[in-house]
mmCIF file of C-alpha atoms in Angstrom:
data_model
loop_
_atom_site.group_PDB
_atom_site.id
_atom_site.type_symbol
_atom_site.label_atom_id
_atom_site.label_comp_id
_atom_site.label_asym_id
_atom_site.label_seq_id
_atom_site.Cartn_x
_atom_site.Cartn_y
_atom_site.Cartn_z
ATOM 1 C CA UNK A 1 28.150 69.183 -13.267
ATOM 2 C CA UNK A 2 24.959 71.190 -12.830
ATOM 3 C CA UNK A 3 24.732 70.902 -16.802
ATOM 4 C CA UNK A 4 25.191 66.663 -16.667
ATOM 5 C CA UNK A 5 22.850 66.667 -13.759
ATOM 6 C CA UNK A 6 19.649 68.433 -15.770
ATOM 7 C CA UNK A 7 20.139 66.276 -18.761
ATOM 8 C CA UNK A 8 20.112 62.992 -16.823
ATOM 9 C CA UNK A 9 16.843 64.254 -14.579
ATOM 10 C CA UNK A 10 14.806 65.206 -17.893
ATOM 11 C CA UNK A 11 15.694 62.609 -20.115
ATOM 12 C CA UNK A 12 14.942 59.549 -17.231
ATOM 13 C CA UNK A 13 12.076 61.672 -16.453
ATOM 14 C CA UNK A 14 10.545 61.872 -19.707
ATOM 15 C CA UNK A 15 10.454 58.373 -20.357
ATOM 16 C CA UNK A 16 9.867 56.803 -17.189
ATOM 17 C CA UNK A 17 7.762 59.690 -15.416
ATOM 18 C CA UNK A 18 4.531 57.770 -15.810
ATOM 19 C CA UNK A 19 5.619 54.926 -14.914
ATOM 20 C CA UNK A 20 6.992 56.940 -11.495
ATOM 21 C CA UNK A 21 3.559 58.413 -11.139
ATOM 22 C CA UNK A 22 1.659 55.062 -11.041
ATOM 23 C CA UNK A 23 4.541 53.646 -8.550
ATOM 24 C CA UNK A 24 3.922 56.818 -6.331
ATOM 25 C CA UNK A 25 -0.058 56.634 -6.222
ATOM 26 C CA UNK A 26 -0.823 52.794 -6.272
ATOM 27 C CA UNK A 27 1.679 53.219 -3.701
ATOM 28 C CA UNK A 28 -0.210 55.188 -1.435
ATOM 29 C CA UNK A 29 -3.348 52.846 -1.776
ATOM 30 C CA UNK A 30 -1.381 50.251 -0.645
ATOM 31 C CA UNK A 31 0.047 51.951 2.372
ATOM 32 C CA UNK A 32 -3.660 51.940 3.587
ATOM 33 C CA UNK A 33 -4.404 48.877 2.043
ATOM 34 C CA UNK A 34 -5.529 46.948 5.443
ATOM 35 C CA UNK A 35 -7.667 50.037 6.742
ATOM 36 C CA UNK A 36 -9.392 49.754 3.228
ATOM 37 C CA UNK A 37 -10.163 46.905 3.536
ATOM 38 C CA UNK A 38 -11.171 46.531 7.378
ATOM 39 C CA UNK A 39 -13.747 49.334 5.961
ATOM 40 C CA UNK A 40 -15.292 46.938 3.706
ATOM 41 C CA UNK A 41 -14.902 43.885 5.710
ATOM 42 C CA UNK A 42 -12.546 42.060 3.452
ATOM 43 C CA UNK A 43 -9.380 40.894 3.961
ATOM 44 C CA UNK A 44 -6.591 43.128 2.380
ATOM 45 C CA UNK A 45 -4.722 40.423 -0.141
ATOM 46 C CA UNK A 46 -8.129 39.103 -1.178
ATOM 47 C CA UNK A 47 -9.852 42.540 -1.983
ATOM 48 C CA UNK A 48 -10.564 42.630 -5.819
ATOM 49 C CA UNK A 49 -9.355 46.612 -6.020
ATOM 50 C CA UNK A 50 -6.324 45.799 -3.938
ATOM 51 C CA UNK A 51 -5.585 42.621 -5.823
ATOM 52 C CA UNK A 52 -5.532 44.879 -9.002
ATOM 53 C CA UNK A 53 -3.572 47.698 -7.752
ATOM 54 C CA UNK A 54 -0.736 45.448 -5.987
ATOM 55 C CA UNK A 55 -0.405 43.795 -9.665
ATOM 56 C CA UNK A 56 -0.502 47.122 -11.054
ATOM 57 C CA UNK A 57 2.356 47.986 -8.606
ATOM 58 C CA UNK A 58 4.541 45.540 -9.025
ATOM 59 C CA UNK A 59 4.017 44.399 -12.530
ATOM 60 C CA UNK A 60 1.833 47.029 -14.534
ATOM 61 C CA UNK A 61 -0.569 44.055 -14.251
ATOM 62 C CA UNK A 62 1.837 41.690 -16.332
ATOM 63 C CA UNK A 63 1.985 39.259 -13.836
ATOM 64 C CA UNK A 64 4.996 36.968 -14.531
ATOM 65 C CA UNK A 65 4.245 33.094 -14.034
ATOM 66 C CA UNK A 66 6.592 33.126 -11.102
ATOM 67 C CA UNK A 67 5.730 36.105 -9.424
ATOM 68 C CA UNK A 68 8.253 35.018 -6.317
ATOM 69 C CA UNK A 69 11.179 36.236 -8.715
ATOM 70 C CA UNK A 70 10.528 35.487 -12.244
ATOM 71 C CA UNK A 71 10.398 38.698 -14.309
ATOM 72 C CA UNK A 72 8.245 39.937 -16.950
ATOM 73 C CA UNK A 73 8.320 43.168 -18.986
ATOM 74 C CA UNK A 74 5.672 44.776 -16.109
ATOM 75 C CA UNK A 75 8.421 43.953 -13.215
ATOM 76 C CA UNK A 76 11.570 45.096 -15.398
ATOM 77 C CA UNK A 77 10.029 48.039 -16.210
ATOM 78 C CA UNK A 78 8.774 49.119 -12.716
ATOM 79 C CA UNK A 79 12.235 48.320 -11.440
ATOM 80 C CA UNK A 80 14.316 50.616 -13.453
ATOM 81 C CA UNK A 81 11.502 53.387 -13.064
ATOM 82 C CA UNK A 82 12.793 52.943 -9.728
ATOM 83 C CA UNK A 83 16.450 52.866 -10.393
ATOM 84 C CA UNK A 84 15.638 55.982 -12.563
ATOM 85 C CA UNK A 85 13.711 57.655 -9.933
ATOM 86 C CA UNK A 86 16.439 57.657 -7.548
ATOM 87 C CA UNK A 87 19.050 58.984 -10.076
ATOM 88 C CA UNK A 88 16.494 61.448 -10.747
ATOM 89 C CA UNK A 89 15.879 62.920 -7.070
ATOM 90 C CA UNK A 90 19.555 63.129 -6.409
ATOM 91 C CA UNK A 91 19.825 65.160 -9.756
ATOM 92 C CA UNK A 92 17.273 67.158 -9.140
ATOM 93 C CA UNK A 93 18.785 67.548 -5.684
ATOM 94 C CA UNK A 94 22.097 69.095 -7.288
ATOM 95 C CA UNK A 95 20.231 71.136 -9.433
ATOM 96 C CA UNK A 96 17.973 72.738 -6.592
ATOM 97 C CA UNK A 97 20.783 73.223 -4.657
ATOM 98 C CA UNK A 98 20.908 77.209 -3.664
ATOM 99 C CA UNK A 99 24.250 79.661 -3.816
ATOM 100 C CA UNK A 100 23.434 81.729 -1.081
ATOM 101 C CA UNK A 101 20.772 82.487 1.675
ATOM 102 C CA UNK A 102 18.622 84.459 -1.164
ATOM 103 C CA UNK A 103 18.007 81.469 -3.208
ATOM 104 C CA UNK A 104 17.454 78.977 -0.509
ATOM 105 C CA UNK A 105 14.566 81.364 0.805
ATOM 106 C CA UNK A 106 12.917 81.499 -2.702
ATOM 107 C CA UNK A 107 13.751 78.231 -3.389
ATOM 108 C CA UNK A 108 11.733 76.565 -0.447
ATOM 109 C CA UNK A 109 8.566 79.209 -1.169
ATOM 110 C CA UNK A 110 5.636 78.717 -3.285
ATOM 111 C CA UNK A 111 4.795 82.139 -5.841
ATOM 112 C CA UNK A 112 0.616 82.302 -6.128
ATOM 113 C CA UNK A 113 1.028 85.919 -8.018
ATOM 114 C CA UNK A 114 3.586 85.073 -10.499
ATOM 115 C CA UNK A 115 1.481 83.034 -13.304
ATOM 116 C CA UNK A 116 -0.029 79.508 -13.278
ATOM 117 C CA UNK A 117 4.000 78.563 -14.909
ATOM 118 C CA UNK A 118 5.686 79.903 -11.795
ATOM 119 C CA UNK A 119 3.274 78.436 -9.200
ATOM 120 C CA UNK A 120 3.733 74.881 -10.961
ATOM 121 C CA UNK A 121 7.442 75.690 -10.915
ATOM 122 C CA UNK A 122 7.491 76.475 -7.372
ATOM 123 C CA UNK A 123 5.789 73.832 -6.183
ATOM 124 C CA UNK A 124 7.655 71.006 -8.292
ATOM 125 C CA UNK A 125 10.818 72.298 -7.103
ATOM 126 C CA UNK A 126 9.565 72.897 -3.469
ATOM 127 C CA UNK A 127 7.709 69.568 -2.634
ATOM 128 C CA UNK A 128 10.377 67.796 -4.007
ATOM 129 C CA UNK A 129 12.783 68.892 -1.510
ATOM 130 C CA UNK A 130 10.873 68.516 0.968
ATOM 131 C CA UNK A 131 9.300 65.098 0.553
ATOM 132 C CA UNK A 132 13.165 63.804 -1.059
ATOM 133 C CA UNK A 133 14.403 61.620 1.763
ATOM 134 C CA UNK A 134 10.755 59.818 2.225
ATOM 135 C CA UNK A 135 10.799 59.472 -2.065
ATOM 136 C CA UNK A 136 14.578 58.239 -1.770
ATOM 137 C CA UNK A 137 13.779 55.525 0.807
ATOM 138 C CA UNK A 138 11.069 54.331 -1.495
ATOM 139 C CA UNK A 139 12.744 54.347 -4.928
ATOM 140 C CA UNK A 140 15.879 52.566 -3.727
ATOM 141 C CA UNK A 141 14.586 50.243 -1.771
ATOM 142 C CA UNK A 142 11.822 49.275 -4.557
ATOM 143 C CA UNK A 143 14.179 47.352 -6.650
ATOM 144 C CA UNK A 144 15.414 44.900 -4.107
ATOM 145 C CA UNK A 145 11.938 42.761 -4.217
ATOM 146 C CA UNK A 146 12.468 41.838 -8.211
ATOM 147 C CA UNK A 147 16.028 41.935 -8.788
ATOM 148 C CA UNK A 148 17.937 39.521 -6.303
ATOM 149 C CA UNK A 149 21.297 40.922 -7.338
ATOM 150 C CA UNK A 150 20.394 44.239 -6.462
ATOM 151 C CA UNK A 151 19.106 43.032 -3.029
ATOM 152 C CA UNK A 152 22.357 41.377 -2.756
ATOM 153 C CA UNK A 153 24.498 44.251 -3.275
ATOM 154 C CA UNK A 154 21.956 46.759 -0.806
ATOM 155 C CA UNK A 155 22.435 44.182 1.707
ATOM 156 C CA UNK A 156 26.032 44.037 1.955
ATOM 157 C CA UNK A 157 26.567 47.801 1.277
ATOM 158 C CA UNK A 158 24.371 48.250 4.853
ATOM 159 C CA UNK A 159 25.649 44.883 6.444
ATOM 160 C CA UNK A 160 22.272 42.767 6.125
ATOM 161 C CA UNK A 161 21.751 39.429 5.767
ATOM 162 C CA UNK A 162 19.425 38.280 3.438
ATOM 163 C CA UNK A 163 16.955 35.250 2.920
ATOM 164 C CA UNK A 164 18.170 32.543 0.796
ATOM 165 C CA UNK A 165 15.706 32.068 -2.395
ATOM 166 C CA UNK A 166 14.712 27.967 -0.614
ATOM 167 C CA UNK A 167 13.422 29.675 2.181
ATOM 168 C CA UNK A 168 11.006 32.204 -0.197
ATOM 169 C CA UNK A 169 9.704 29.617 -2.241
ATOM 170 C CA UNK A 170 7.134 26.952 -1.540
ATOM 171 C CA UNK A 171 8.222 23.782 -3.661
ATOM 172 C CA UNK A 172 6.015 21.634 -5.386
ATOM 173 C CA UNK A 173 2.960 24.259 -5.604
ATOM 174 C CA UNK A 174 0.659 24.062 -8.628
ATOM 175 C CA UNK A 175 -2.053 26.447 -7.459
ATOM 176 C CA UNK A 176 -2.996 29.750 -9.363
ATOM 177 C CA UNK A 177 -0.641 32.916 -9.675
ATOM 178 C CA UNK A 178 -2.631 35.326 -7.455
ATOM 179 C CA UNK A 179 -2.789 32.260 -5.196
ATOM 180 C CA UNK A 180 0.617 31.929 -5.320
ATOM 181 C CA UNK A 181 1.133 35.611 -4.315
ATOM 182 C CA UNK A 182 -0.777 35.487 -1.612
ATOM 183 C CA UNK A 183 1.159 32.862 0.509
ATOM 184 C CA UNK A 184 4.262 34.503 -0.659
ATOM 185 C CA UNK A 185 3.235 37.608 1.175
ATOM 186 C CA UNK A 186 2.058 35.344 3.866
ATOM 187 C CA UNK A 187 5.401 33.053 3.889
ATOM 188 C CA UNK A 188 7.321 36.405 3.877
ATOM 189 C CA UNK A 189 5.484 38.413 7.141
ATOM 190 C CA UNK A 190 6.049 35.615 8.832
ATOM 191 C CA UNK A 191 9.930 34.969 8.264
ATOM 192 C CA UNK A 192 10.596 38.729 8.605
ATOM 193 C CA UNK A 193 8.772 38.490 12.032
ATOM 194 C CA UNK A 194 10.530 35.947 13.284
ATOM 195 C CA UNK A 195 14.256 35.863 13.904
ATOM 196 C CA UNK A 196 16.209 32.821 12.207
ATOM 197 C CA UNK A 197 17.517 29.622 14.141
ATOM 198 C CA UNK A 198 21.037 31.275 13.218
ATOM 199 C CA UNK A 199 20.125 34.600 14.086
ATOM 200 C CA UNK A 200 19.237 33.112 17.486
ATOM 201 C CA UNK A 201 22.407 31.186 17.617
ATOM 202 C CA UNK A 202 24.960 34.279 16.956
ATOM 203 C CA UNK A 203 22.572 36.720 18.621
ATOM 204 C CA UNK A 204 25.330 37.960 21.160
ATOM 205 C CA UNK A 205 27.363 38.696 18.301
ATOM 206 C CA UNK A 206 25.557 40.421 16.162
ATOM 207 C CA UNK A 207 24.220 43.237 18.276
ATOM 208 C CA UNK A 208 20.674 45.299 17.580
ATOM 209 C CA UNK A 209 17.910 45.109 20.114
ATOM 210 C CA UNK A 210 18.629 42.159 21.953
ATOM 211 C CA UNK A 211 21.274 40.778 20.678
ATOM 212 C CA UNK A 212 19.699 40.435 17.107
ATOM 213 C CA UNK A 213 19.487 41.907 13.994
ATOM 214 C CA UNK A 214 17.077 41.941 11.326
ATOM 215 C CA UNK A 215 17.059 40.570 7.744
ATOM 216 C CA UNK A 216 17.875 42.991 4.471
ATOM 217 C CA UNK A 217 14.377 41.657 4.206
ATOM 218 C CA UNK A 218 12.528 43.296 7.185
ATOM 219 C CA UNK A 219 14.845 46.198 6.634
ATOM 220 C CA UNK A 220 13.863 47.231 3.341
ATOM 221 C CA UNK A 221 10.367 46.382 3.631
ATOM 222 C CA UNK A 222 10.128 49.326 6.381
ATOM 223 C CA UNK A 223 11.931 51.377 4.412
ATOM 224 C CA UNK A 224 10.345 51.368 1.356
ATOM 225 C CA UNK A 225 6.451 51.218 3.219
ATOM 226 C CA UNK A 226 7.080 53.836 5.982
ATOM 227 C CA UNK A 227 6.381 50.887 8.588
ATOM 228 C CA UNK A 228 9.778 51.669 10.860
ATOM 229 C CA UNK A 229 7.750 54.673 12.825
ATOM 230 C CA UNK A 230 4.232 53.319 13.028
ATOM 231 C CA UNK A 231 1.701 55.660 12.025
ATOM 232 C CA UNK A 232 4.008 58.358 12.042
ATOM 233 C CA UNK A 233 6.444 57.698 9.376
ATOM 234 C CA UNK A 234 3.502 56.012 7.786
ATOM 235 C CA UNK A 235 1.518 60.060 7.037
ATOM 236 C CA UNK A 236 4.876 61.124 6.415
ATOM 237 C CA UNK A 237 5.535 58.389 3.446
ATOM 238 C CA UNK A 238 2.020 58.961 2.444
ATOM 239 C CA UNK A 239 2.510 62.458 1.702
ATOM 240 C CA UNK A 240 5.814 61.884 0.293
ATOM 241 C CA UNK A 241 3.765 59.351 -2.240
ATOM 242 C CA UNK A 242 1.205 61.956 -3.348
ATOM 243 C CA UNK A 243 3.858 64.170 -4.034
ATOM 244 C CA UNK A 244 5.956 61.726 -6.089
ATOM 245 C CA UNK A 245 2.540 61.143 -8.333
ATOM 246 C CA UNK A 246 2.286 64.710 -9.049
ATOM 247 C CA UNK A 247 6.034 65.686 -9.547
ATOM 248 C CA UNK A 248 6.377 63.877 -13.083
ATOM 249 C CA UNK A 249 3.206 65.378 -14.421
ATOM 250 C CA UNK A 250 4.488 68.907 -13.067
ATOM 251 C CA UNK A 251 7.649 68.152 -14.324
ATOM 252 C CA UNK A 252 5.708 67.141 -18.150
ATOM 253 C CA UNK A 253 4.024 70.546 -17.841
ATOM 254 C CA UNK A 254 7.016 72.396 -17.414
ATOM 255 C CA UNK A 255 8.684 70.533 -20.083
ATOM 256 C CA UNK A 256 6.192 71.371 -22.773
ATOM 257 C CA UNK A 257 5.772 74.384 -21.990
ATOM 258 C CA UNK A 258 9.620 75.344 -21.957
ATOM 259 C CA UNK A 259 9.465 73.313 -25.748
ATOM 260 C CA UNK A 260 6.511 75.360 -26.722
ATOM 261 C CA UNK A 261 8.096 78.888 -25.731
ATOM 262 C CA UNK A 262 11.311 77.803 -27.524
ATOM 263 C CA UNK A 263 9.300 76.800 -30.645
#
């Protein structure tokens, strides 16, 4: 099992690592994305840097021409790096995973007098660990916003309901793509703010705070941005996304050099 488990995490995490890396870090912009902004007096969807890095996020800056939920190589791509990623915590997970009380202890330390190798080591293995759950919320959540049959199947393995795709799309609009985006993310605050006329209807028998419960849509937004404990959860995520940027390239530098030593 142990044996299965390192072969899947290298051989997603070659591939796809910077791909996870750019997820991770343009990820962490955008979790400050409004106080940026607010700095410079701009207004956070309109900001040329955080125009480029949402596209960059999303797409790899291959916009599609519906970017509502038409694909393009940019969105596959960032998608299954985030399928991958997830397969590749839980792997690396099994393969952290200590026999006894020795191993745990070493195994949640960083060496500083063992080598440059060993301290890289340590700390890939380490941070990981500790900044998994944050990482997991993030990569499993990611690919619900592109792929509608993934968002599907999320939402009724945690019992959400989801917005129909005639609710997400404005009909009839002919304006430009990173308009386009903008009201989307507009259209979409303001639906996952406000409870449905059906949610209102059935609220006594669906339960949650008053009587109602969210969308899949509101869920897995706070999930995957750290927004479900305020500026709390928000540090922790952030964290959790400078980590994530810097375990792949660990992970490459322990790679090459276990190829070179073997060569």
């Amino acid at each position: 099992m142990r044996k299965i488990c390192w072969k899947i995490h290298r051989w997603l995490s070659i591939p796809l690592g910077v791909f996870m890396s750019i997820l991770c870090f343009t990820g962490l912009i955008l979790l400050f994305g409004k106080e940026i902004a607010s700095a410079f007096g701009q207004d956070s969807r309109q900001m040329p840097f955080l125009v480029a890095i949402r596209q960059l996020h999303r797409w790899l800056l291959m916009m599609p021409d519906n970017p509502h939920g038409g694909l393009s190589l940019g969105r596959i791509i960032t998608a299954v790096s985030a399928m991958a990623m997830t397969l590749v915590l839980l792997t690396g997970v099994v393969i952290w995973w200590p026999k006894n009380k020795e191993m745990l202890k070493n195994r949640l330390t960083v060496s500083t007098s063992k080598g440059f190798r060993r301290f890289v080591h340590d700390t890939h293995v380490t941070l990981g660990i500790y900044a998994f759950v944050f990482l997991f919320l993030m990569a499993v959540t990611g690919p619900v916003f592109p792929f509608g049959w993934y968002n599907q199947g999320l939402s009724k393995l945690l019992g959400q309901k989801t917005i129909s795709k005639e609710m997400m799309v404005q009909k009839g609009s002919n304006r430009e793509a990173a308009t386009k985006v903008q009201a989307w993310d507009k259209r979409a605050d303001k639906q996952m703010g406000k409870p449905t006329e059906s949610q209102q209807n059935g609220s006594q028998m669906m339960g949650g705070p008053h009587g109602k419960k969210p969308h899949g849509a509101m869920l897995f937004k706070s999930l995957h941005m750290g927004t479900w404990g305020g500026w709390f959860s928000k540090i922790l995520y952030a964290l959790a996304a400078l980590i994530g940027g810097f375990l792949p390239i660990s992970g490459y530098y322990l790679w090459w050099k276990r190829k070179h030593r073997a060569a």
